[in-house]
XYZ file of C-alpha atoms in Angstrom:
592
model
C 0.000 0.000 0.000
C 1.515 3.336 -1.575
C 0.634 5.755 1.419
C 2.509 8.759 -0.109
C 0.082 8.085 -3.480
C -2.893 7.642 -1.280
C -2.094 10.801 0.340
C -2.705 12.556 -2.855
C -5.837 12.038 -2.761
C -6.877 13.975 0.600
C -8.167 17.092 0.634
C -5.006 19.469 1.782
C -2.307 17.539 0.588
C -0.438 18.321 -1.758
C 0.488 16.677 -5.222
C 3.252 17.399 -7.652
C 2.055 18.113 -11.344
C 3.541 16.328 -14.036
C 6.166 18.687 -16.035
C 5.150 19.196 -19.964
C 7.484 17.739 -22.044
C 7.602 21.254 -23.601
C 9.486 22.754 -20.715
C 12.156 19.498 -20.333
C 14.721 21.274 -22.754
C 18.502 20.236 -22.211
C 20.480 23.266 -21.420
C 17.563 25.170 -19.458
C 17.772 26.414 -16.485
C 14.362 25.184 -15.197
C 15.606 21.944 -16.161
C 19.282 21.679 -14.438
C 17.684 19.848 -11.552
C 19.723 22.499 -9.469
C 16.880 22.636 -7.181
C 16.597 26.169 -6.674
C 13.321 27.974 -5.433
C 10.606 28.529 -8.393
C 12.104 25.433 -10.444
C 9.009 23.290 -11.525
C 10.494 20.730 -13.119
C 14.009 18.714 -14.250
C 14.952 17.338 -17.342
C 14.437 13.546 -16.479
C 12.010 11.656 -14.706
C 12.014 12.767 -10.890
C 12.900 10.378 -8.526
C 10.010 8.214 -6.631
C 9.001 8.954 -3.363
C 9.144 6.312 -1.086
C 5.979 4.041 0.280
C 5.882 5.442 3.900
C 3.874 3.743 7.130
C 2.095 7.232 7.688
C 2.369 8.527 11.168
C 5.979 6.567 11.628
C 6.155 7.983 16.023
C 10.279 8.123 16.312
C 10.909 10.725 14.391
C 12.061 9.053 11.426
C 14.581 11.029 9.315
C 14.885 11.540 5.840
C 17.206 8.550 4.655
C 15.203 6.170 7.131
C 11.608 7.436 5.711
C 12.978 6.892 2.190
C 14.012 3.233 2.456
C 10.977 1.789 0.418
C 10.071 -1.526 -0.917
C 12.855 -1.836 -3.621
C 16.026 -1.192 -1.155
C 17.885 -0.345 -4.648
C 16.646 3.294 -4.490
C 19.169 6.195 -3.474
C 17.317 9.111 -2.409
C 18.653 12.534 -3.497
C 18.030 15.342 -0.566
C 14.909 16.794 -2.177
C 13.035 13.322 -2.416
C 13.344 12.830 1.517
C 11.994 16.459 1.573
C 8.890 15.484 -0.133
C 8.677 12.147 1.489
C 9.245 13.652 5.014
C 6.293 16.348 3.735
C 4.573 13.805 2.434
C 4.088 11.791 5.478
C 3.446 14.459 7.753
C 0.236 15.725 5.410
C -1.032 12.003 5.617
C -0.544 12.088 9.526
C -2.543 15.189 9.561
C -5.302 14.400 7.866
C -5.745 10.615 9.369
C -5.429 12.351 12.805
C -7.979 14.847 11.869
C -10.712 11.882 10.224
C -13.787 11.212 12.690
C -12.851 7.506 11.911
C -10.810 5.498 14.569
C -7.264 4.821 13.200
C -4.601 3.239 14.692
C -1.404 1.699 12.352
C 0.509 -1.004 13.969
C 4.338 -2.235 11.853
C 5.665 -5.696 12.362
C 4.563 -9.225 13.334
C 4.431 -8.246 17.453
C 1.906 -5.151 15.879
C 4.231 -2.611 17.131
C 1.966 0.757 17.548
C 3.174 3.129 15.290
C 0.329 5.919 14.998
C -2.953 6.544 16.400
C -5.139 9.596 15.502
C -7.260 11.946 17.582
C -10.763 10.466 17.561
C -9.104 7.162 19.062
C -7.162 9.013 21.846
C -10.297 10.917 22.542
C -12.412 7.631 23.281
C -9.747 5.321 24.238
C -7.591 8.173 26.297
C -3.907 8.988 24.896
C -1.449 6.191 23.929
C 2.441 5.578 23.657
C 3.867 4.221 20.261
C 6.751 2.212 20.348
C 5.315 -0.455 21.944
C 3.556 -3.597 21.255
C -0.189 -3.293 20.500
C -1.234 -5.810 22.602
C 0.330 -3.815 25.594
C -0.826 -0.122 24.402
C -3.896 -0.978 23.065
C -5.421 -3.812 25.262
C -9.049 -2.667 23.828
C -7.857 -4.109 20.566
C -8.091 -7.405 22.085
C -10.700 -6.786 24.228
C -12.402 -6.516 21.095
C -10.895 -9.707 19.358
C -9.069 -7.562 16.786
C -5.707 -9.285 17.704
C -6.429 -12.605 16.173
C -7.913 -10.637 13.331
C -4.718 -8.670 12.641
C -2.865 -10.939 13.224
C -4.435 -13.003 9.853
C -4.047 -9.548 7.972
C -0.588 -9.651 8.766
C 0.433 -12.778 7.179
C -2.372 -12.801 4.386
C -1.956 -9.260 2.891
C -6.050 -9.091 2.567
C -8.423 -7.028 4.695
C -10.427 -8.276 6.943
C -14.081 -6.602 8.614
C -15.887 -7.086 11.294
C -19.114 -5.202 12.139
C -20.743 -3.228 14.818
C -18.437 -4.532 17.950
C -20.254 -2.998 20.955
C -17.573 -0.455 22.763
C -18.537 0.454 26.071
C -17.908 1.606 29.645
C -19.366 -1.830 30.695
C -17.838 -4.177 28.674
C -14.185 -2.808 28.871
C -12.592 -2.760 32.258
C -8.620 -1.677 32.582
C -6.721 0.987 31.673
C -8.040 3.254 28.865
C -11.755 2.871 29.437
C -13.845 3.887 26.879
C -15.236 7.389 27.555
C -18.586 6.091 25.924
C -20.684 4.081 24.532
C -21.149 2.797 20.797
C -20.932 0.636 18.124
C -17.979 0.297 15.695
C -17.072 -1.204 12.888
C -13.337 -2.288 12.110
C -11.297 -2.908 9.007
C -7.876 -3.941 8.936
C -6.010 -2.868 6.062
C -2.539 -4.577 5.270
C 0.096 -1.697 5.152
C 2.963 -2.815 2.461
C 1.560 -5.940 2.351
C 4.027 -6.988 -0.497
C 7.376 -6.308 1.269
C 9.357 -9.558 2.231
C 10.544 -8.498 5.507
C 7.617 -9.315 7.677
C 8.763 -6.402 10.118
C 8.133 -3.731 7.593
C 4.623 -5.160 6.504
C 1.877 -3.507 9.280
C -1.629 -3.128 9.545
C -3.981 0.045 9.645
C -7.132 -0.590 12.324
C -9.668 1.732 10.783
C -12.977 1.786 13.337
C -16.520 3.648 11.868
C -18.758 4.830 14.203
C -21.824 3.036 13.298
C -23.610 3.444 16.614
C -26.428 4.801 14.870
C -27.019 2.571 12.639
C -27.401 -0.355 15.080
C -29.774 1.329 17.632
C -31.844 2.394 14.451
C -31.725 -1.481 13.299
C -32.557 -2.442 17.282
C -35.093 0.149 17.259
C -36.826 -1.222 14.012
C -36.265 -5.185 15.371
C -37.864 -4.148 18.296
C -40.543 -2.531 16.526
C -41.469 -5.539 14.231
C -41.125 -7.899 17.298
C -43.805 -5.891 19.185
C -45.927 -5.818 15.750
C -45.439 -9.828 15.697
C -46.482 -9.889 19.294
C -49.657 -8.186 18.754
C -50.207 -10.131 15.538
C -49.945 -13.211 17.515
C -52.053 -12.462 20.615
C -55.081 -11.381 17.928
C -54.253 -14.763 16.087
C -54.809 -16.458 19.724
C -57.815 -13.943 20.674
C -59.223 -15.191 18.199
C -59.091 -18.772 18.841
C -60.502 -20.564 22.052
C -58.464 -19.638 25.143
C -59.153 -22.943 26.831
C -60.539 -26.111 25.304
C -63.712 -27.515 26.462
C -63.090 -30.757 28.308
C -65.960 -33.209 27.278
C -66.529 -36.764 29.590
C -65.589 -38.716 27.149
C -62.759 -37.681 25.337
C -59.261 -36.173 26.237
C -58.557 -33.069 24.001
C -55.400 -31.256 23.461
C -54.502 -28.653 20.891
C -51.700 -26.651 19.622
C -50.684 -23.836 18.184
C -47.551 -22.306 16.245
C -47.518 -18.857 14.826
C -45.506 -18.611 11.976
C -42.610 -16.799 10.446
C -41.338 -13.588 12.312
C -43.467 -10.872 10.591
C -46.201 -8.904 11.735
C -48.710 -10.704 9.164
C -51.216 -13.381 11.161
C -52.443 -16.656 9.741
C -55.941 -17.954 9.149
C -55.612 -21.138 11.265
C -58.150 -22.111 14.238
C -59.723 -24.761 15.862
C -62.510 -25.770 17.949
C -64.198 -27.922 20.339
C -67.647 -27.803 21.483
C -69.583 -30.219 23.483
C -73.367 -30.261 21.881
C -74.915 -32.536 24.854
C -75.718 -36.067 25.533
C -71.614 -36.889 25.416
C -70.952 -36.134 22.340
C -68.519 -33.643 21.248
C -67.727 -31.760 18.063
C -64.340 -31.053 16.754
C -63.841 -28.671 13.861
C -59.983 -27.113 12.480
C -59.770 -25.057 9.546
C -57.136 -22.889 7.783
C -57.797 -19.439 5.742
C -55.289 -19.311 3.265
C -52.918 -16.624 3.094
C -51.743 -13.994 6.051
C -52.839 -10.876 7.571
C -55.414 -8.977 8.952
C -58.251 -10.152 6.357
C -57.345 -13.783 6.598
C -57.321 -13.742 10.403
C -61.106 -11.869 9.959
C -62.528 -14.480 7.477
C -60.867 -17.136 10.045
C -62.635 -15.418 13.529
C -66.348 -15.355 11.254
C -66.154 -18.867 10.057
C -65.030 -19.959 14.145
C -68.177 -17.846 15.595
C -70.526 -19.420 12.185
C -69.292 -23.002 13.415
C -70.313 -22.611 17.057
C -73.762 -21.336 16.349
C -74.256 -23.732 13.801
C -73.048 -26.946 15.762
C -75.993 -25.513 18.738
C -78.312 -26.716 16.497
C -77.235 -29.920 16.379
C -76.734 -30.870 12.693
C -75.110 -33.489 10.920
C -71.940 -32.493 9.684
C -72.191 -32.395 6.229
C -74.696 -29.552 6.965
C -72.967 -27.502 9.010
C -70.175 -27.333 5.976
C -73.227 -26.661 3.867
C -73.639 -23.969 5.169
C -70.149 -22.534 5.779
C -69.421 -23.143 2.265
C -72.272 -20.359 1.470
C -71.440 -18.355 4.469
C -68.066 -18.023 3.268
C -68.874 -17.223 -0.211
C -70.868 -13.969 1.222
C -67.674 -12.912 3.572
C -65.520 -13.165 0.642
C -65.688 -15.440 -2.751
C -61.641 -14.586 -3.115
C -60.664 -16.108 0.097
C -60.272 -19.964 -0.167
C -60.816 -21.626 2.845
C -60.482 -25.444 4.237
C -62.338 -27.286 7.313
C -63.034 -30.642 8.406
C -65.925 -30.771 10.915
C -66.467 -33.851 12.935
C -68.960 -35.211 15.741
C -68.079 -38.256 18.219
C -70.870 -40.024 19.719
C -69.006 -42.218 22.467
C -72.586 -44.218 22.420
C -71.924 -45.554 18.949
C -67.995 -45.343 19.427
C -67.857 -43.518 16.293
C -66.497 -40.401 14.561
C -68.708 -38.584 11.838
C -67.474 -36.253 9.688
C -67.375 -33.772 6.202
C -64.302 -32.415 4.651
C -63.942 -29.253 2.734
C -60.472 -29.816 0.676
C -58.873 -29.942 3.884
C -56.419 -32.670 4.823
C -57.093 -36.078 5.854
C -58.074 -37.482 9.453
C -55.159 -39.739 11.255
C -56.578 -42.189 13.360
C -54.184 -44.869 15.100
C -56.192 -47.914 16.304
C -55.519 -49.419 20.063
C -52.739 -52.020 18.086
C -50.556 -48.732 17.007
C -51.554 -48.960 13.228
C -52.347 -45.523 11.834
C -54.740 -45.124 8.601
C -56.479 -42.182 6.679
C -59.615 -41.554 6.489
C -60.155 -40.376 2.975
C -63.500 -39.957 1.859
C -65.327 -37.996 1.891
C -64.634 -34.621 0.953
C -65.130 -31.991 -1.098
C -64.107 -28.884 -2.687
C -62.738 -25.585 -0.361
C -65.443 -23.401 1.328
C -66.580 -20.547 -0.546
C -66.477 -22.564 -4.241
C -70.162 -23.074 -3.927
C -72.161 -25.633 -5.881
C -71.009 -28.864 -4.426
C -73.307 -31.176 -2.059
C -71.078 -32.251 0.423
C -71.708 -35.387 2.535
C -70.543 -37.092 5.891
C -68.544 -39.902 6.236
C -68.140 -42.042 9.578
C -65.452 -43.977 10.743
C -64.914 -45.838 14.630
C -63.238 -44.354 16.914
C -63.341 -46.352 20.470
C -61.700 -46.615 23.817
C -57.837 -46.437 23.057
C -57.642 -44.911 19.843
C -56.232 -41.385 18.547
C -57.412 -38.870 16.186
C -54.832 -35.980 14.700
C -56.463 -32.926 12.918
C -54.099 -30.727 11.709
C -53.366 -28.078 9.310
C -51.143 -28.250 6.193
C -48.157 -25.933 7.986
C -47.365 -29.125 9.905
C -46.571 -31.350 6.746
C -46.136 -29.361 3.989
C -42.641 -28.572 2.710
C -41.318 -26.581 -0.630
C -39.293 -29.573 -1.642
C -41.492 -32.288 -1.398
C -45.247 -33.586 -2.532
C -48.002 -33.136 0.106
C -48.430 -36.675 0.408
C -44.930 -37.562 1.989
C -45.938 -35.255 4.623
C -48.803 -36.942 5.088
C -46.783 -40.427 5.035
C -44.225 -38.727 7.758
C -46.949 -37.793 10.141
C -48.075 -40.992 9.619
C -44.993 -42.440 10.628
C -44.508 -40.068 13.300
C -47.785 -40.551 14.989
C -47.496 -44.417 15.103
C -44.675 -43.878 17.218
C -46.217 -40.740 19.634
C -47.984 -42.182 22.026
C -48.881 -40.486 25.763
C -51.545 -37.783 27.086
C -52.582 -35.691 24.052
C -50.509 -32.373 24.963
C -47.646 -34.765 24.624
C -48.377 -36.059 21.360
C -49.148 -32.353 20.123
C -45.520 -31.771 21.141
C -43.593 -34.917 20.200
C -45.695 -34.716 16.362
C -43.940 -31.044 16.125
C -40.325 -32.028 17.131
C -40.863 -35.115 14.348
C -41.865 -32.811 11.855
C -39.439 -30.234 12.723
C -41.629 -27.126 13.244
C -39.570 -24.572 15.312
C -39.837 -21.187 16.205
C -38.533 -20.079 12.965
C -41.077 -22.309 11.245
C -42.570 -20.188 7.651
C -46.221 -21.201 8.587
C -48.546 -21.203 10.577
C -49.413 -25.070 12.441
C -52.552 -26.077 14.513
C -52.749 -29.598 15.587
C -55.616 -31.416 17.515
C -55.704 -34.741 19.238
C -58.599 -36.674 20.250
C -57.881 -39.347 22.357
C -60.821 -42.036 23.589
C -59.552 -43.557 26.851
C -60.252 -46.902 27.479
C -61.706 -46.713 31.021
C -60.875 -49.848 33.278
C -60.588 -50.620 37.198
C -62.157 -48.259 39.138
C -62.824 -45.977 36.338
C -65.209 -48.028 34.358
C -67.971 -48.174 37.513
C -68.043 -44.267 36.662
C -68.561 -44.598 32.818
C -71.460 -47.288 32.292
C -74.418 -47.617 29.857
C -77.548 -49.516 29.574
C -80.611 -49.923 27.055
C -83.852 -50.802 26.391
C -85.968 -51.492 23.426
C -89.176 -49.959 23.430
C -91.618 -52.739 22.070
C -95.437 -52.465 22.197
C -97.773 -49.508 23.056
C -98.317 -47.511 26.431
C -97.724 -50.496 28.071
C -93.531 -49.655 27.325
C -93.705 -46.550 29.366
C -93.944 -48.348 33.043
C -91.805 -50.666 31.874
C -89.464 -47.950 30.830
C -89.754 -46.572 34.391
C -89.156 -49.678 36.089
C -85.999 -50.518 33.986
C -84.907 -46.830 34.903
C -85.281 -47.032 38.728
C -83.415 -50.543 38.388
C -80.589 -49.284 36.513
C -80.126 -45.986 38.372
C -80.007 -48.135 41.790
C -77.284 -50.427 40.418
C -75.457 -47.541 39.673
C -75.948 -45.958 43.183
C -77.473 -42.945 42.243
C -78.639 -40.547 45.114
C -82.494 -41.487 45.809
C -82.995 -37.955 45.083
C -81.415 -37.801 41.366
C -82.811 -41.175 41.094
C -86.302 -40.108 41.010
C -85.535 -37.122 39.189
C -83.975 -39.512 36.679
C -86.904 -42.055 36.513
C -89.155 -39.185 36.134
C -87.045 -37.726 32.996
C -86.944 -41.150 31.571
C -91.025 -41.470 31.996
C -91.892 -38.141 30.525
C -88.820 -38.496 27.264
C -90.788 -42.753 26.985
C -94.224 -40.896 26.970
C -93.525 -38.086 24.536
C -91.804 -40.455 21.880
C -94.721 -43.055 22.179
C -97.079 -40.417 21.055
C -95.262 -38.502 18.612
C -93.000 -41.076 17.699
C -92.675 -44.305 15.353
C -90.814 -47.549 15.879
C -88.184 -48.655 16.474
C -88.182 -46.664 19.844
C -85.085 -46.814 22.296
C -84.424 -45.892 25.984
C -80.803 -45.159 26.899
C -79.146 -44.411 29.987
C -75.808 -43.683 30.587
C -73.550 -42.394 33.454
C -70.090 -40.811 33.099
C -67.671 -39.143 36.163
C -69.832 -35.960 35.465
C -73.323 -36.426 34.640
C -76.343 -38.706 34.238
C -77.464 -38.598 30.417
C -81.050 -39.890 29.373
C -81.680 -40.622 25.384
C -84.950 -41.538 24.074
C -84.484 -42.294 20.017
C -87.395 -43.395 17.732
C -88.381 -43.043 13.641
C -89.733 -39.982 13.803
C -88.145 -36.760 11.503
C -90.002 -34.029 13.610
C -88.231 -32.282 16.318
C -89.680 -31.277 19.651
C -90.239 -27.943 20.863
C -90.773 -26.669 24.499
C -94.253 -24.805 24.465
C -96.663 -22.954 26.932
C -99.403 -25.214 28.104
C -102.469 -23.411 29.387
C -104.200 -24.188 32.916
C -106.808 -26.518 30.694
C -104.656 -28.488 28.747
C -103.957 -32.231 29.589
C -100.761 -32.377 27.916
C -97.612 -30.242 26.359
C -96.257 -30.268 29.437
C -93.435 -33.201 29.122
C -90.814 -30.820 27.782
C -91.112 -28.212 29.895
C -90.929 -30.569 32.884
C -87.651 -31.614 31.340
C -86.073 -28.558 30.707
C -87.206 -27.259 34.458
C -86.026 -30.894 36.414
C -82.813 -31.393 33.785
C -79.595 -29.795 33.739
C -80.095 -29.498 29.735
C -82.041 -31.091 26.980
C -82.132 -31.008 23.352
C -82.698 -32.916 20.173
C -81.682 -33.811 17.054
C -81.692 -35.696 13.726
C -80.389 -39.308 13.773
C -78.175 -40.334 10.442
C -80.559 -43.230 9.744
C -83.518 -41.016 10.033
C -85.749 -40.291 12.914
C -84.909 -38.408 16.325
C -83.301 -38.714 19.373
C -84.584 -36.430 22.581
C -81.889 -36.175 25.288
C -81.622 -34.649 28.840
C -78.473 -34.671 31.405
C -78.247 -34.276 35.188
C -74.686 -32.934 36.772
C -73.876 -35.226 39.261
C -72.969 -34.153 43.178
C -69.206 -33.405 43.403
């Protein structure tokens, strides 16, 4: 590195002009080389100045300044002149740059200059001596090792924005502030064989800030993401409902790092009787209009699933509710019902991905069929499909964040989950987590993942004299409904039953026997059944029409079964069977 050429290039130094060849006559004065004042120029080529290590701290003299990288050079007086003048412009103007500078000579880094801004944050320092000794921030720092490589590899090196402070340096020379720098180290003669004249210039930009702007706009989008995420979570269900006869877990893993929220949600809602409805969607694409489409069709699933409807309905109707919220917005959901009576799942798909279910034996299969086309597309009859799902079996609903991948199909996701699930076994939190770790979905994940896990526990021991179930066939005329009450008493005494919810029960069971022998058709059914939390009484029979809880006047000798339910019962309702007909249900809480 030609320092003395460099120098040429500040502003206030100065640079000889080359002489015109018009001037370089033999025999002129001007061109005697005499050096006397107001020549500007000799007759042949003017002798190089010598590569210098700017700001050279022992006073180096002419001859020594002059000794170059060719060694075969004999200065003339007026050279060293404008070397010595030279050097001492190039000291000036590095000692007056705001830049940190500091020049080091030799393999030991021998300090040979340092300019004003680094005396003014680092306090004053000797040259002459060792860097490492002088300059103990330099290693502080971990510019040593870093020189060090300049040194013997002639290229610069960079590192950015090291934090200088009052706090992280301790010794001697403490910085007088704090800030951020970033340092270069420049190989000075980086061609000269002896290793003791090659050295390296430390130049340090303030980029302080820079980096608090950067920290100020990380911090910024981290607050943005934290907002985005606790709307994404508003808008799902703070705390799952626990049903009797399922244990439910579900998870949930924002996406990416950006403000921008995702459109996935899930859902479970008990509907009465013991049976439970699961539902998990995703609203393609992020931001604030996916995560709005996403909160309608949650709050559209809940109302619907009161009323009690067979799946393929309620996605019936999403599908036109979320062609009215918007027909651009593509949206999947698979909506499912489990009746722990039948030990079954039912369920309707709407292009969403499949069901897992891993049997009691560890294998794990699809369920495929049906489904249909995303919600919003309109046009398309959807149906339900049913599959079992008894005591000691799993269900994973998921979105496609948790298997989908840029480099590979969407069905070797699926095929990975399946592997991964046939080998996650535990409480259903735990299989949420251990299904993420196999699918690697971190933090840093690119999408957005929601998981749910149904798990049917296969009550034994003491725990299956708190889940128990018994039937009756309702055969004949009125003659079924004292039979009906006399099977009820029976069976709610076997199952030790306080004598008041007992009779509470047999009444229930009289009045739902009663009601479906005169509305009703065959085949007619009584069921009771008990779990750790309530009695449940279903009365089922061949009949489409629904119930419905009416006034009865002071005259009238009947309408009056319902109401009695609804006032003795915890909670009743109704609904459409999948075979046709209707079943009418009530529930007691039992006594903690």
């Amino acid at each position: 590195m030609n320092l003395t050429r460099w120098s040429a290039r500040l502003p206030g130094t100065q640079r000889r002009s080359a002489v015109p060849a018009a001037r370089g006559k033999a025999g002129d004065p001007a061109s005697a080389g005499t050096g006397a004042p107001g020549d500007t120029g000799a007759a042949g080529p003017a002798p190089a100045p010598a590569p210098l290590t700017p700001g050279d701290g022992d006073g180096a003299g002419p001859g020594e300044g002059a000794s170059g990288g060719d060694g075969g050079h004999q200065d003339t007086p007026g050279s060293a002149d404008i070397t010595l003048a030279s050097e001492k412009s190039v000291r000036g103007v590095l000692s007056r740059l705001p830049a940190l500078i500091a020049v080091t000579r030799g393999a030991g880094h021998q300090v040979r200059f340092v300019n004003d801004a680094y005396t003014d944050l680092f306090g004053p320092r000797t040259t002459g001596t060792p860097a490492r000794e002088a300059l103990p921030e330099l290693d502080q720092l971990g510019l040593l090792p870093l020189m060090d490589q300049v040194h013997r590899s002639g290229r610069p090196r960079t590192v950015k924005a090291r934090k200088v402070g009052q706090g992280t340096h301790t010794g001697p020379g403490a910085p007088t502030r704090d800030g951020y720098f970033t340092f270069t180290c420049t190989p000075v003669h980086p061609g000269h064989p002896d290793a003791e004249q090659r050295g390296v210039l430390v130049f340090g930009a303030d980029v302080t800030d820079q980096v608090q702007s950067a920290e100020r706009l990380r911090e910024s989008e981290r607050r943005l993401h934290d907002t985005a995420v606790t709307l994404q979570r508003s808008l799902l269900p703070q705390e799952l409902e626990q049903p009797d006869d399922l244990c439910v877990a579900a998870t949930y893993q924002p996406g990416g790092t950006d403000a921008a929220v995702g459109g996935d949600w899930y859902d479970v809602i008990t509907l009465g009787a013991g049976r439970t409805a699961v539902v998990i969607g995703d609203v393609m694409g992020r931001g604030v209009r996916a995560a709005a489409v996403m909160g309608q069709l949650r709050t559209a699933v809940r109302a619907y699933a009161r009323l009690d409807l067979p799946p393929h309905e309620v996605i019936q109707l999403l599908d036109e509710l979320a062609a009215e919220i918007d027909a651009m917005q593509i949206a999947t959901c698979v909506y499912a019902v489990h009746d722990p009576s039948e030990g079954r799942l039912h369920y309707a798909s709407a292009g969403h991905l499949p069901i897992l279910i891993r049997d009691p034996d560890g294998v794990v299969h699809r369920v495929e069929e049906p489904t249909g086309p995303p919600l919003g597309t309109g046009g398309w009859i959807h149906s339900s499909g049913t599959v079992a799902l008894g005591p000691g079996c799993t269900a994973v609903l998921y979105t496609d964040g948790l298997i989908e991948r840029r480099d590979q199909d969407i069905d070797e996701g699926v095929d990975a989950l399946t592997r991964a699930m046939a080998g996650a076994t535990g409480a259903p939190q735990v299989i949420c987590d251990r299904l993420l770790r196999a699918l690697g979905v971190t933090s840093e994940h690119d999408d957005d993942v929601a998981v749910l896990v149904l798990q049917c526990p296969d009550h034994s021991g003491a725990d299956a004299e708190l889940f128990r179930n018994a039937s009756l066939d309702l055969l004949g005329g009125i003659e079924a409904a004292p039979r009906a009450r006399a099977f009820a008493s029976g069976v709610l005494a076997s199952w030790r039953f306080p004598t008041e919810l007992r009779d509470l029960g047999v009444l229930a069971a009289g009045e739902l026997v009663a009601n479906s022998l005169k509305h009703g058709i065959p085949p007619m059914r009584l069921r009771l059944r008990r779990t750790d939390r309530r009695l449940i009484i279903e009365v089922t029979d061949g009949d489409e029409h629904l119930p419905r809880r009416q006034r009865a006047d002071l005259a009238d000798e009947a309408g009056r079964g319902i109401s009695i339910i609804a006032t003795i019962a915890t909670g009743w309702g109704s609904r459409r069977t999948p075979g046709g007909g209707k079943a009418v249900w009530c529930e007691f809480a039992l006594p903690a």
